[in-house]
Amino acid sequence: MQHSVDFEYDTAAVINIGGRERQEDALATDFLAGSGFGFAVLADGMGGHVGGDIASRIVVTEVFTELKLRVGDSKQLEAELQGALLQAAAGANACLSEYIELNPALQGMGATLLAPVLFSNRLYWISIGDSPLYLYRSGQLSRLNADHSMAAEIDALVAKGRLSPNDAAEHPDRHCVTSVLSGTPVPRVDCRQVPVDLAEGDILLAASDGLLTLSEMEIASVLATERNQSSARIGTALMHQLETMGQPEQDNISICVIKPFESAAKTTDAELALRKTKLSHSQQQRGRRIITLLASVKHLPNSTPGSPEKGTSL
């Protein structure tokens, strides 16, 4: 049997501890060359020394595993994706609740969740928290997912003329997250029902909010310069730009870069099975398979450690 795969993906994942003492980001991705399907799962933990790193790993492990169990039939998965994503998020939240019950000292830990899922050029996602999902297209950078933080509400006040841009930028509550997985009811979930159609030349970024040390204009500038380069090169360039900011308290940074590209190849079932057995974690080719749970303990050079749609609950 032959499958017409219209799109494949050049992907890369980068992660760095920044200027923090602990790595509280976790990131896992799975893209199989020739399959026209892939996904990433990212979590940004919170709770500091009381478990942010544990929370992010629980969330990524649970959601990643749930999706992996369903990838045998991508057509069926796409048809059932909204329910699958919500079930995965609810399962991760339940695991956090159980873990906290067994370890009361970890009360207050939690994590964001961002999981983009691609079928050919069709993009879906589930998002809880403030981890951004960006699309760069034709020189324009757009945030696709909801921002579940006070920043979105504060910026709305600026748009209404009730707060100055300077006051908004320096507002002490700007980075407070308004929805998160923490073992308690989740007030807001952004689960995309209708796909966003991607095109060759697009660049997709799934990231933790550590990327937001850069302004959207600065992110777009890096992407404009590197747009014809590989995803790995783009990820490195973004990390380098963050390094130049020289922020001693730079937050953890994790970024998944995805570049869809058209493929005219037709792949048989036997060929797909052969690819699955031959592909290794170390391959550095376009559309390679990446199955990684990343938790780097490196610092940026020169830094020192110091829908349901939006508004729906799980």
C-alpha atoms as one frame of an Amber mdcrd trajectory, in Angstrom:
protein
   0.000   0.000   0.000   1.275   3.478  -0.866   0.855   6.673   1.142   1.105
  10.113  -0.469   2.958  12.189   2.072   2.655  15.842   1.125   4.841  17.255
   3.892   7.778  16.230   5.999   9.628  18.150   8.700  13.080  19.457   9.446
  13.131  19.635  13.247  15.520  20.453  16.050  15.217  20.679  19.832  17.480
  22.818  22.013  17.400  23.347  25.762  19.526  25.319  28.205  19.480  26.006
  31.930  20.155  29.714  31.400  21.199  31.526  34.559  19.232  29.309  36.931
  20.475  26.654  39.339  17.899  24.068  38.273  16.544  22.917  34.933  12.758
  23.000  35.203  11.983  22.673  31.481  11.364  19.294  29.864  10.939  18.580
  26.167  10.255  15.459  24.106   9.698  15.207  20.345   8.879  12.455  17.869
   9.103  12.989  14.105   9.509   9.997  11.788  10.977  10.629   8.327   8.492
   9.855   5.580   5.479   9.502   7.862   4.034  12.996   7.487   3.295  13.002
  11.215   5.014  14.249  14.327   4.577  15.961  17.652   6.417  17.703  20.451
   5.600  17.931  24.151   7.054  20.759  26.221   6.541  21.642  29.885   7.917
  24.512  31.945   7.930  23.574  35.612   7.296  25.864  38.524   7.808  25.401
  42.198  11.553  26.011  42.387  13.193  23.808  44.979   9.845  22.206  45.765
   9.506  20.325  42.529   9.242  22.333  39.312  11.684  19.975  37.621   9.697
  16.944  38.798   6.414  18.449  37.619   7.676  19.191  34.105   9.011  15.665
  33.688   5.771  14.105  34.896   3.754  16.203  32.443   5.999  15.501  29.456
   6.259  11.782  30.215   2.501  11.310  30.633   1.437  13.318  27.571   4.196
  11.925  25.349   3.358   8.345  26.343  -0.368   8.841  25.756   0.262  10.164
  22.238   2.790   7.425  21.433   0.207   4.784  22.349  -2.126   6.215  19.702
   0.190   6.759  16.726  -0.452   3.409  15.033  -3.299   4.844  12.950  -2.657
   8.526  12.246  -6.001   9.000  10.461  -7.909   7.734  13.473  -5.716   9.782
  15.800  -6.426  12.965  13.855 -10.161  12.271  13.985  -9.980  11.744  17.752
  -7.176  14.202  18.490  -9.058  16.716  20.605 -10.246  14.030  22.991  -6.817
  12.391  23.030  -5.062  15.645  23.918  -7.550  16.519  26.633  -7.310  13.003
  28.052  -3.508  13.200  28.042  -3.534  16.537  29.852  -6.081  15.299  32.390
  -3.986  12.183  32.975  -0.868  14.263  33.569  -2.774  16.461  35.996  -4.038
  13.390  37.866  -0.478  12.060  38.129   0.644  15.365  39.619  -2.182  15.187
  42.144  -1.188  11.660  43.188   2.490  12.561  43.414   1.770  15.599  45.583
  -0.508  13.525  47.828   2.373  11.113  48.403   4.878  13.975  48.810   3.114
  16.820  50.665   6.293  18.924  50.711   5.842  19.357  46.947   2.485  21.103
  47.315   2.517  24.052  44.919   4.551  22.466  42.140   3.153  22.529  38.626
   3.993  22.925  34.962   2.770  24.456  31.746   1.961  22.215  28.785   2.483
  22.889  25.086   2.028  20.059  22.586   1.870  20.843  18.854   0.789  17.890
  16.690   1.249  17.790  12.909  -0.452  15.650  10.283   1.136  16.534   6.930
   0.751  20.350   6.867  -2.121  20.439   9.385  -1.190  21.800  12.794  -3.131
  21.218  16.017  -2.093  21.815  19.614  -3.018  21.774  23.253  -1.696  24.570
  25.429  -2.020  25.309  29.133   0.013  28.156  30.579   2.276  30.754  29.010
   4.655  28.682  26.845   4.461  30.302  23.384   3.763  28.667  20.023   4.939
  30.947  17.211   4.467  30.828  13.451   6.882  32.775  11.268   5.522  33.299
   7.755   6.416  35.821   5.048   8.408  37.979   7.439   5.701  38.083  10.114
   5.806  36.420  13.541   2.448  35.455  15.044   1.622  33.786  18.319  -0.834
  30.965  17.675  -1.778  29.781  21.158  -3.467  31.527  24.050  -1.295  33.203
  26.674  -2.574  32.023  30.053  -0.722  34.651  32.048  -1.361  38.088  33.466
   0.714  39.496  30.589  -2.183  38.978  28.196  -4.604  40.747  30.534  -2.161
  43.570  31.223  -1.570  44.087  27.490  -5.338  44.236  26.996  -5.417  47.170
  29.420  -2.785  48.905  27.288  -4.905  48.359  24.173  -7.850  49.982  25.971
  -5.715  52.955  26.999  -6.026  52.158  30.704  -2.325  51.435  31.231   0.831
  52.815  29.652   3.160  50.489  27.708   5.991  51.228  30.157   3.853  50.408
  33.185   2.675  47.226  31.471   6.230  46.100  30.720   7.279  46.613  34.347
   4.107  45.323  36.000   5.065  43.010  38.905   2.304  40.511  38.038   3.138
  40.321  34.343   4.614  36.828  34.481   2.023  35.285  36.810   0.475  32.235
  35.125  -3.323  32.003  35.239  -3.714  28.365  34.182  -1.334  25.488  34.823
  -1.218  21.747  35.510  -0.757  21.409  39.266  -2.960  18.524  40.362  -5.944
  20.824  40.856  -8.741  21.850  38.441  -7.337  23.565  35.339  -9.325  26.725
  34.598  -8.262  27.385  30.994  -7.253  25.073  28.161  -6.454  26.024  24.566
  -7.096  22.902  22.468  -7.140  23.611  18.748 -10.035  21.950  16.932  -9.610
  23.316  13.392  -6.079  22.890  12.049  -3.795  25.691  10.960  -2.550  24.920
   7.454   1.218  25.253   7.166   3.220  25.874   3.996   6.786  25.327   2.895
   8.838  28.266   4.136   6.966  28.481   7.445   8.913  28.195  10.689   7.176
  26.934  13.813   8.599  27.562  17.285   7.330  25.791  20.410   9.152  27.221
  23.413   9.198  27.863  27.117   8.833  31.464  28.236  12.604  31.702  28.650
  12.612  32.590  24.949  10.622  35.720  25.791  13.710  37.464  27.130  13.802
  38.370  23.439  11.067  40.611  22.115   8.932  39.309  19.271  10.731  41.774
  17.000  14.092  40.299  18.023  12.848  36.731  17.500  11.517  37.668  14.062
  14.843  39.286  13.173  16.737  36.070  13.952  14.264  34.032  11.901  14.484
  36.462   8.981  18.258  36.094   8.940  18.276  32.302   9.342  15.069  31.373
   7.512  16.866  29.421   4.778  19.031  27.516   7.255  18.302  24.223   9.004
  16.159  23.997  12.115  19.283  23.132  14.108  20.976  26.322  12.887  17.905
  28.381  13.770  17.789  26.932  17.290  21.480  27.704  17.783  20.998  31.255
  16.491  18.153  31.901  18.934  20.269  30.607  21.818  23.152  32.833  20.716
  20.851  35.861  20.603  19.707  35.104  24.150  23.351  34.845  25.207  24.040
  38.330  23.875  21.306  39.739  26.140  23.579  39.022  29.112  20.752  38.423
  31.590  22.265  36.968  34.801  18.838  35.626  35.854  17.959  34.217  32.430
  15.173  31.657  32.800  15.523  28.085  31.520  15.102  27.935  27.750  13.692
  25.129  25.636  12.831  25.475  21.959  11.542  23.067  19.333  12.022  24.386
  15.783   9.883  22.821  13.043  10.184  23.597   9.327   7.617  21.806   7.140
   8.671  21.060   3.575   6.848  19.535   0.642   7.632  15.958  -0.303   6.480
  14.334  -3.523   7.702  10.891  -2.451   5.270   8.012  -2.078   6.128   5.632
   0.721   4.957   2.019   0.967   4.015   0.331   4.232   7.124  -1.859   3.956
   9.368   1.159   3.430   7.878   2.928   6.438   8.453  -0.165   8.589  12.056
  -0.363   7.367  12.645   3.292   8.202  11.315   2.744  11.700  13.867   0.004
  12.305  16.822   1.790  10.720  16.418   5.299  12.102  18.558   6.052  15.151
  18.528   8.889  17.649  21.810  10.224  16.309  20.730  10.806  12.714  21.151
  14.414  11.634  19.023  14.484   8.468  16.027  16.506   7.410  12.862  14.982
   8.800  14.821  12.776  11.193  13.143  11.007  14.063  13.805  12.574  17.419
  12.611  10.902  20.586  14.335  12.739  23.383  13.601  13.843  26.904  15.897
  16.805  27.242  17.178  18.223  30.508  20.469  20.031  29.955  22.449  21.243
  32.947  24.619  23.533  30.876  24.548  27.286  31.268  24.563  29.882  28.574
  28.109  31.119  28.066  28.860  34.148  30.231  25.899  33.473  32.535  26.081
  32.367  36.130  23.594  30.192  37.994  21.980  32.276  40.503 -11.613  23.610
  21.676 -12.759  23.091  24.128 -11.235  26.423  23.186  -9.699  29.072  25.360
 -11.415  29.442  28.703 -12.516  25.821  29.036 -11.476  23.750  32.035 -10.354
  20.124  32.082
